[in-house]
Amino acid sequence: MNTIVKPVRSPKQWILLPTLAITSIAQPAHAVQYHTQEQVQHVLFPLATEYKEKGFLLTQAQRKAIANNANVRVRDSQIRLWEAHSAQGLQGYILIDEVTGKHDAITYAVAISTQGKLLGVEIMDYRELYGEHVRDQRWRAQFVGKSVADPIKLDEDIKNISGATLSCSHVTDGVRRLVATFEVAIKTNDHAG
């Protein structure tokens, strides 16, 4: 005669299952610093010999003009700006900014020529679990040469990256806002410092 044995679960196993389910849902913190301020300055302007900090606060009128120009809300009045100088004089500007990806901040820097052309975009700190593909050099290269005359919009002149849509969108909007900031407050030398 064959006997069928059925496994019996102890009460402890049933208590443990919900705990495991909750643990598997929690996601670990993720933050990577790719460049410090000094490193990003040398990456964006490798021939510069001096970086002069020229940070300033936007006026309410400047914030409004930038928002209208970029079609992006200006959340912070503080502008983190450095001038890159070499023996030949002023090479351009470095602006460091933050945008929110899906949940957390993405710190990035842009280099802008004295004529207002984007020379480069670098991701400095990335804190999201997904979407780090915005660090891809090919994606960031799409910004080079663009100015306030260009749309600088996702799915127009900037291609999206599948799986990183929010990061791509928010970095693109931030870059467009910084190009507008150059036009409104830096090119016109309408800032303190």
C-alpha atoms as one frame of an Amber mdcrd trajectory, in Angstrom:
protein
   0.000   0.000   0.000   1.396   3.435  -1.023   1.119   6.236   1.483   0.842
   9.845   0.294   2.657  12.281   2.529   1.595  15.911   2.366   4.001  18.557
   3.674   2.668  20.524   6.577   3.769  24.122   7.062   4.529  25.303  10.508
   3.040  28.609  11.664   6.526  30.178  11.591   6.767  29.648   7.827   3.522
  31.496   7.242   4.671  34.399   9.349   7.962  34.554   7.465   6.402  34.745
   3.980   4.884  38.242   4.280   8.158  39.515   5.743  10.075  38.201   2.725
   7.602  39.821   0.341   8.010  43.195   2.019  11.796  42.881   2.041  11.895
  42.103  -1.672   9.876  45.235  -2.471  12.218  47.606  -0.617  14.901  48.959
  -2.923  18.411  49.823  -1.817  19.702  53.365  -1.946  21.687  54.111  -5.102
  23.958  57.093  -5.486  27.035  57.443  -7.641  29.288  60.472  -7.869  30.995
  60.557 -11.255  32.662  63.983 -11.034  33.466  66.505  -8.349  33.155  70.191
  -9.174  36.893  70.436  -9.887  36.895  67.312 -12.060  33.941  68.429 -14.148
  35.602  71.797 -14.768  38.679  70.063 -16.209  36.554  67.635 -18.242  34.475
  70.417 -19.804  37.327  72.916 -20.320  40.557  70.860 -20.320  42.697  73.739
 -21.650  41.548  76.245 -19.029  44.093  77.272 -16.427  41.714  79.070 -14.074
  38.077  78.689 -13.063  36.559  81.798 -11.463  33.431  81.287  -9.422  30.754
  83.789 -10.444  27.627  82.369  -8.840  24.713  84.740  -8.390  21.008  85.000
  -7.601  18.431  85.517 -10.324  16.020  88.388  -9.936  12.300  87.741 -10.177
  12.272  89.373 -13.647  15.119  87.093 -14.808  13.347  83.996 -13.473  10.214
  84.954 -15.375  12.153  85.647 -18.594  14.019  82.308 -18.328  10.799  80.394
 -17.662   9.136  82.044 -20.676  12.151  81.413 -22.907  12.712  77.784 -21.856
   9.082  76.887 -21.125  10.373  75.330 -17.879   9.691  76.467 -14.343  12.688
  78.038 -12.568  12.646  76.511  -9.078  15.852  77.979  -7.697  17.241  81.502
  -7.906  20.781  80.373  -7.067  22.990  80.006 -10.153  26.228  78.027  -9.764
  28.495  79.552 -12.398  32.209  79.445 -13.144  34.141  81.228 -15.863  36.817
  79.089 -17.547  39.932  81.098 -18.441  43.116  80.235 -20.320  46.102  82.332
 -21.426  43.946  83.425 -24.387  41.210  84.797 -22.100  37.668  83.726 -21.281
  36.909  80.324 -22.863  33.335  79.933 -21.666  31.122  79.121 -18.731  30.333
  76.128 -16.562  26.957  75.885 -14.880  26.173  73.202 -12.318  22.536  72.377
 -11.698  20.182  69.713 -10.367  16.985  68.232 -11.710  14.814  65.495 -10.292
  14.819  62.190 -12.172  11.915  59.980 -11.159  12.400  60.413  -7.409  15.886
  61.734  -6.684  18.207  64.511  -7.780  20.530  64.320 -10.771  23.426  66.779
 -10.568  24.847  67.765 -13.942  27.071  70.425 -15.469  27.034  72.173 -18.816
  29.737  74.058 -20.665  28.602  77.036 -22.732  30.808  79.037 -25.082  31.001
  82.818 -24.897  28.655  82.820 -27.931  26.036  80.699 -26.140  26.699  77.323
 -27.795  26.617  74.178 -25.695  30.070  72.596 -25.577  29.263  69.661 -23.344
  27.013  68.097 -20.718  28.346  65.930 -17.885  26.433  63.972 -15.242  28.097
  64.559 -11.873  25.883  62.683  -9.389  23.203  60.137 -10.197  20.968  58.942
  -7.362  18.206  57.039  -9.171  17.943  53.247  -9.383  17.238  53.349 -13.125
  17.862  55.677 -16.038  21.613  56.133 -15.572  21.887  55.802 -19.359  21.823
  59.613 -19.495  25.547  59.249 -18.780  26.010  57.672 -22.206  28.408  59.888
 -24.165  26.407  59.434 -27.383  23.234  60.688 -25.719  24.973  63.696 -24.153
  26.714  64.514 -27.448  23.314  65.458 -28.916  23.471  68.732 -26.950  26.818
  69.906 -28.356  26.459  72.917 -30.650  22.912  73.731 -29.566  21.926  77.216
 -28.438  18.835  79.172 -27.509  17.864  79.050 -31.216  17.356  75.252 -30.968
  14.347  73.504 -29.419  16.473  71.333 -27.040  13.426  69.127 -26.484  13.101
  65.425 -25.989  11.785  63.639 -29.089  12.403  66.749 -31.220  16.142  67.394
 -31.481  17.138  65.229 -28.488  16.448  61.496 -28.758  15.000  59.598 -25.823
  16.550  56.494 -24.237  14.107  53.679 -23.569  14.050  52.941 -19.840  15.368
  56.395 -18.946  12.550  58.631 -20.181  12.115  60.709 -17.019  15.848  61.208
 -16.557  16.248  62.151 -20.240  13.287  64.506 -20.128  14.313  66.289 -16.952
  17.985  66.649 -17.888  16.942  67.980 -21.315  14.577  70.503 -19.709  17.334
  71.534 -17.296  19.856  72.056 -20.085  17.308  74.151 -22.018  16.729  76.233
 -18.863  20.492  76.809 -18.438  20.858  77.893 -22.075  18.023  80.381 -21.452
  19.794  81.473 -18.248  22.896  82.210 -20.315  20.872  84.388 -22.706  18.968
  86.253 -20.003  21.551  86.778 -17.264  25.073  85.772 -18.350  25.465  86.889
 -21.968  24.053  90.285 -21.059  26.411  90.349 -18.042  23.305  91.079 -15.984
  24.544  89.279 -12.881  26.518  90.060  -9.752  30.229  89.294  -9.692
